[in-house]
Amino acid sequence: MVKTRNAKPPVSETAHRTALQQYRVRADLYDLELQPFEPLRLEAIERLQLQPGEVVLDVGCGTGLSFAHLLERLGDKGKVVGIEQCPEMIDKAQARIDAMGVRQQVVLLQASAEDARWQGLADAAIFHFTHDVVRCPEAIDNVLAHLKPGARVVTTGLQWAAPWAGPVNCFVMGAALYSVSSLEGLNQPWGELARRLQHFERHDTWMGSVYMATGTWPGASDT
Ligand SMILES: C[S@@+](CC[C@H](N)C(=O)[O-])C[C@H]1O[C@@H](n2cnc3c(N)ncnc32)[C@H](O)[C@@H]1O
């Protein structure tokens, strides 16, 4: 595991601390809590359209629940780069990698998505339930700068359902207060990515409370 010290203060110290604290206390039970959401993970990973031998960035990888599914599609020549800022979460991810015997294929970066640095360009990136990351322009720009032109990007997460869906939004509120540092942007969490990607397509599921979106990174413009 590679640890990166934050070179500059994170975008918002308070949000950063809140996000760290939330996952410090959740790490032990996280995998259990995520069980009802696992079908969404499989659908998101399917939408990455991974090919054997490719490299994929798992942004905010948490405990590494996506690793086995990603590697299954990438084959033994493919690679996963997991970026995760919470020490307790990334320790679980490291333990998972060790148990799976895939140290050669999974690189873990303990850093915030806005500060993580690594060599090479990836073929795809997944932001699975990472609201704090997809609402942070600096984090998105840093991740996209490490993708090949044409790379596929998939993002999934909570959002406000339609205003008339009151009980559904009670679920969104409860889940969000437990898992994100700010409710800001829950009406269009994908907005920052949509502005930067081509062929951006989104569909809503779970009665509108969860979005799943795909797009293609065109590469940095020269202008
Ligand atoms: C809901 S969990 C999702 C974990 C994983 N993607 C999954 O599908 O199980 C959100 C994760 O994003 C991480 N996170 C939040 N803000 C981050 C940031 N700015 N940089 C890197 N990781 C971040 C949290 O520590 C947490 O592990």
Short mmCIF file of C-alpha atoms and ligand atoms in Angstrom, two decimals:
data_model
loop_
_atom_site.label_atom_id
_atom_site.label_comp_id
_atom_site.label_asym_id
_atom_site.label_seq_id
_atom_site.Cartn_x
_atom_site.Cartn_y
_atom_site.Cartn_z
CA MET A 1 0.00 0.00 0.00
CA VAL A 2 1.32 3.44 -0.92
CA LYS A 3 0.52 6.26 1.49
CA THR A 4 0.37 9.83 0.21
CA ARG A 5 0.61 12.75 2.58
CA ASN A 6 -1.74 15.53 1.56
CA ALA A 7 0.43 18.05 -0.24
CA LYS A 8 -2.08 20.83 0.33
CA PRO A 9 -5.08 21.25 2.61
CA PRO A 10 -8.09 19.32 1.29
CA VAL A 11 -10.87 21.30 -0.33
CA SER A 12 -12.80 21.53 2.91
CA GLU A 13 -11.11 20.47 6.14
CA THR A 14 -14.45 19.93 7.83
CA ALA A 15 -15.85 17.76 5.05
CA HIS A 16 -12.61 15.80 4.94
CA ARG A 17 -12.67 15.17 8.69
CA THR A 18 -16.36 14.23 8.63
CA ALA A 19 -15.83 11.73 5.81
CA LEU A 20 -12.83 10.19 7.55
CA GLN A 21 -14.67 9.87 10.84
CA GLN A 22 -17.76 8.33 9.23
CA TYR A 23 -15.76 5.49 7.71
CA ARG A 24 -13.37 5.02 10.63
CA VAL A 25 -16.33 3.90 12.73
CA ARG A 26 -18.05 1.98 9.94
CA ALA A 27 -15.11 -0.07 8.67
CA ASP A 28 -15.78 -3.19 10.77
CA LEU A 29 -19.43 -3.51 9.75
CA TYR A 30 -19.18 -1.97 6.29
CA ASP A 31 -19.27 -5.17 4.22
CA LEU A 32 -22.33 -6.43 6.07
CA GLU A 33 -24.13 -3.10 5.71
CA LEU A 34 -23.51 -3.06 1.96
CA GLN A 35 -25.04 -6.47 1.26
CA PRO A 36 -28.46 -5.15 0.11
CA PHE A 37 -26.69 -2.87 -2.39
CA GLU A 38 -24.50 -5.55 -4.01
CA PRO A 39 -26.67 -6.04 -7.14
CA LEU A 40 -25.96 -2.36 -7.94
CA ARG A 41 -22.22 -3.03 -7.74
CA LEU A 42 -22.49 -5.88 -10.23
CA GLU A 43 -24.49 -3.75 -12.63
CA ALA A 44 -22.03 -0.85 -12.33
CA ILE A 45 -19.04 -3.12 -12.96
CA GLU A 46 -20.78 -4.70 -15.96
CA ARG A 47 -21.23 -1.21 -17.41
CA LEU A 48 -17.48 -0.61 -17.26
CA GLN A 49 -17.14 -3.07 -20.18
CA LEU A 50 -13.73 -4.19 -18.95
CA GLN A 51 -11.46 -6.16 -21.23
CA PRO A 52 -8.77 -8.63 -20.15
CA GLY A 53 -5.47 -6.92 -19.37
CA GLU A 54 -6.92 -3.45 -18.74
CA VAL A 55 -6.24 -1.13 -15.80
CA VAL A 56 -9.16 0.24 -13.77
CA LEU A 57 -9.24 2.91 -11.06
CA ASP A 58 -11.53 2.09 -8.13
CA VAL A 59 -11.99 5.54 -6.63
CA GLY A 60 -12.97 5.55 -2.94
CA CYS A 61 -12.52 1.79 -3.02
CA GLY A 62 -13.44 1.33 0.65
CA THR A 63 -12.83 -2.22 1.85
CA GLY A 64 -12.34 -3.48 -1.70
CA LEU A 65 -15.73 -5.09 -2.22
CA SER A 66 -15.39 -4.54 -5.98
CA PHE A 67 -11.94 -6.11 -6.38
CA ALA A 68 -12.95 -9.73 -7.05
CA HIS A 69 -15.58 -8.69 -9.59
CA LEU A 70 -13.16 -6.35 -11.36
CA LEU A 71 -10.36 -8.92 -11.48
CA GLU A 72 -12.71 -11.59 -12.75
CA ARG A 73 -13.22 -9.43 -15.85
CA LEU A 74 -9.63 -8.15 -16.11
CA GLY A 75 -7.99 -11.57 -16.02
CA ASP A 76 -4.55 -12.26 -14.62
CA LYS A 77 -2.87 -9.52 -16.67
CA GLY A 78 -5.24 -6.76 -15.60
CA LYS A 79 -4.71 -4.31 -12.75
CA VAL A 80 -6.82 -2.42 -10.23
CA VAL A 81 -5.67 0.82 -8.61
CA GLY A 82 -7.69 1.42 -5.44
CA ILE A 83 -7.76 4.94 -4.00
CA GLU A 84 -9.03 5.33 -0.46
CA GLN A 85 -8.38 7.96 2.17
CA CYS A 86 -9.65 6.20 5.30
CA PRO A 87 -6.95 4.11 7.01
CA GLU A 88 -9.41 1.69 8.61
CA MET A 89 -11.17 1.05 5.30
CA ILE A 90 -7.97 0.60 3.31
CA ASP A 91 -6.58 -1.80 5.93
CA LYS A 92 -9.58 -4.02 5.22
CA ALA A 93 -8.93 -3.66 1.50
CA GLN A 94 -5.31 -4.71 2.02
CA ALA A 95 -6.41 -7.73 4.08
CA ARG A 96 -8.80 -8.70 1.28
CA ILE A 97 -6.02 -8.48 -1.31
CA ASP A 98 -3.73 -10.61 0.84
CA ALA A 99 -6.47 -13.20 1.37
CA MET A 100 -7.18 -13.28 -2.38
CA GLY A 101 -3.44 -13.58 -3.17
CA VAL A 102 -3.60 -10.75 -5.73
CA ARG A 103 -0.92 -8.34 -4.45
CA GLN A 104 0.60 -8.18 -7.95
CA GLN A 105 -2.64 -7.03 -9.46
CA VAL A 106 -4.06 -4.51 -7.00
CA VAL A 107 -2.24 -1.32 -6.05
CA LEU A 108 -3.67 0.56 -3.09
CA LEU A 109 -3.14 4.29 -2.67
CA GLN A 110 -3.99 5.65 0.74
CA ALA A 111 -4.80 9.22 -0.21
CA SER A 112 -7.71 11.50 -0.93
CA ALA A 113 -8.87 11.33 -4.54
CA GLU A 114 -7.82 14.95 -4.99
CA ASP A 115 -4.24 14.24 -3.92
CA ALA A 116 -3.55 10.68 -5.09
CA ARG A 117 -0.68 10.32 -7.56
CA TRP A 118 0.33 7.27 -9.55
CA GLN A 119 2.15 6.31 -12.72
CA GLY A 120 0.40 5.48 -15.95
CA LEU A 121 -3.02 5.98 -17.46
CA ALA A 122 -6.00 3.70 -16.82
CA ASP A 123 -8.59 2.33 -19.22
CA ALA A 124 -11.57 2.84 -16.93
CA ALA A 125 -12.66 4.29 -13.59
CA ILE A 126 -15.46 3.46 -11.19
CA PHE A 127 -16.91 5.80 -8.57
CA HIS A 128 -19.28 3.49 -6.69
CA PHE A 129 -21.19 5.27 -3.92
CA THR A 130 -18.60 7.99 -3.52
CA HIS A 131 -20.73 11.13 -3.21
CA ASP A 132 -18.01 13.16 -1.50
CA VAL A 133 -15.61 12.41 -4.35
CA VAL A 134 -17.98 13.11 -7.25
CA ARG A 135 -18.98 16.43 -5.66
CA CYS A 136 -15.35 17.55 -5.50
CA PRO A 137 -14.13 19.07 -8.80
CA GLU A 138 -10.47 18.79 -7.74
CA ALA A 139 -10.88 15.07 -7.03
CA ILE A 140 -12.61 14.44 -10.36
CA ASP A 141 -10.00 16.39 -12.30
CA ASN A 142 -7.19 14.51 -10.61
CA VAL A 143 -8.75 11.12 -11.37
CA LEU A 144 -9.59 12.02 -14.99
CA ALA A 145 -6.01 13.24 -15.52
CA HIS A 146 -4.95 9.64 -14.90
CA LEU A 147 -7.21 8.14 -17.60
CA LYS A 148 -6.48 7.39 -21.26
CA PRO A 149 -8.54 9.34 -23.79
CA GLY A 150 -11.60 7.20 -24.48
CA ALA A 151 -11.55 5.62 -21.00
CA ARG A 152 -14.92 4.47 -19.66
CA VAL A 153 -16.26 5.95 -16.44
CA VAL A 154 -19.13 4.63 -14.32
CA THR A 155 -20.61 6.37 -11.32
CA THR A 156 -23.34 5.20 -8.96
CA GLY A 157 -24.81 6.67 -5.82
CA LEU A 158 -27.65 8.12 -3.82
CA GLN A 159 -29.74 11.04 -5.03
CA TRP A 160 -32.98 12.73 -4.09
CA ALA A 161 -35.94 10.97 -5.67
CA ALA A 162 -38.86 12.98 -7.08
CA PRO A 163 -40.37 15.40 -4.51
CA TRP A 164 -43.62 13.39 -4.34
CA ALA A 165 -41.69 10.27 -3.25
CA GLY A 166 -41.58 11.31 0.41
CA PRO A 167 -40.80 7.95 2.06
CA VAL A 168 -38.14 7.23 -0.54
CA ASN A 169 -36.48 10.53 0.31
CA CYS A 170 -36.59 9.61 4.01
CA PHE A 171 -34.46 6.61 3.05
CA VAL A 172 -32.13 8.85 1.03
CA MET A 173 -31.80 11.31 3.91
CA GLY A 174 -31.04 8.56 6.45
CA ALA A 175 -28.52 6.82 4.22
CA ALA A 176 -26.87 10.09 3.22
CA LEU A 177 -26.51 11.41 6.78
CA TYR A 178 -24.78 8.14 7.59
CA SER A 179 -22.47 8.00 4.59
CA VAL A 180 -21.65 11.41 3.09
CA SER A 181 -20.17 14.56 4.60
CA SER A 182 -22.70 16.94 3.06
CA LEU A 183 -26.16 16.74 1.48
CA GLU A 184 -25.01 19.29 -1.09
CA GLY A 185 -25.54 18.15 -4.66
CA LEU A 186 -27.86 15.24 -3.89
CA ASN A 187 -30.28 16.56 -6.51
CA GLN A 188 -27.68 16.04 -9.28
CA PRO A 189 -24.68 14.23 -7.80
CA TRP A 190 -23.36 13.30 -11.22
CA GLY A 191 -23.28 16.92 -12.48
CA GLU A 192 -19.53 17.49 -12.28
CA LEU A 193 -18.81 14.26 -14.15
CA ALA A 194 -21.50 14.95 -16.74
CA ARG A 195 -19.81 18.26 -17.58
CA ARG A 196 -16.47 16.53 -18.25
CA LEU A 197 -17.48 13.28 -19.99
CA GLN A 198 -18.75 12.48 -23.46
CA HIS A 199 -21.64 10.12 -24.25
CA PHE A 200 -22.93 10.68 -20.73
CA GLU A 201 -25.97 8.50 -19.99
CA ARG A 202 -27.79 8.07 -16.73
CA HIS A 203 -30.61 5.92 -15.48
CA ASP A 204 -32.34 5.98 -12.14
CA THR A 205 -33.28 2.94 -10.09
CA TRP A 206 -34.49 2.09 -6.58
CA MET A 207 -37.57 4.30 -7.09
CA GLY A 208 -35.34 7.15 -8.21
CA SER A 209 -33.14 7.14 -5.10
CA VAL A 210 -30.08 5.70 -6.85
CA TYR A 211 -28.49 6.82 -10.11
CA MET A 212 -26.15 4.90 -12.36
CA ALA A 213 -24.31 6.81 -15.06
CA THR A 214 -21.72 6.05 -17.71
CA GLY A 215 -19.56 8.24 -19.90
CA THR A 216 -16.30 8.46 -21.80
CA TRP A 217 -13.33 10.65 -20.94
CA PRO A 218 -12.36 12.52 -24.12
CA GLY A 219 -8.90 13.40 -22.82
CA ALA A 220 -7.60 16.77 -21.70
CA SER A 221 -8.36 19.58 -24.12
CA ASP A 222 -5.37 21.55 -25.41
CA THR A 223 -7.07 24.88 -24.89
C1 LIG B 1 -19.86 4.45 0.64
S1 LIG B 1 -18.12 4.10 0.65
C2 LIG B 1 -17.97 3.24 -0.90
C3 LIG B 1 -16.80 2.31 -0.92
C4 LIG B 1 -16.66 1.46 -2.17
N1 LIG B 1 -16.62 2.29 -3.36
C5 LIG B 1 -17.74 0.46 -2.28
O1 LIG B 1 -18.37 0.42 -3.33
O2 LIG B 1 -17.97 -0.31 -1.36
C6 LIG B 1 -17.34 5.65 0.29
C7 LIG B 1 -15.84 5.56 0.39
O3 LIG B 1 -15.25 6.73 -0.16
C8 LIG B 1 -14.16 7.11 0.67
N2 LIG B 1 -13.89 8.54 0.45
C9 LIG B 1 -14.68 9.60 0.80
N3 LIG B 1 -14.12 10.74 0.38
C10 LIG B 1 -12.97 10.41 -0.24
C11 LIG B 1 -11.93 11.15 -0.89
N4 LIG B 1 -12.00 12.49 -1.00
N5 LIG B 1 -10.87 10.49 -1.40
C12 LIG B 1 -10.79 9.13 -1.30
N6 LIG B 1 -11.73 8.37 -0.69
C13 LIG B 1 -12.81 9.00 -0.18
C14 LIG B 1 -14.63 6.79 2.07
O4 LIG B 1 -13.57 6.71 3.00
C15 LIG B 1 -15.35 5.47 1.84
O5 LIG B 1 -14.49 4.38 1.98
#
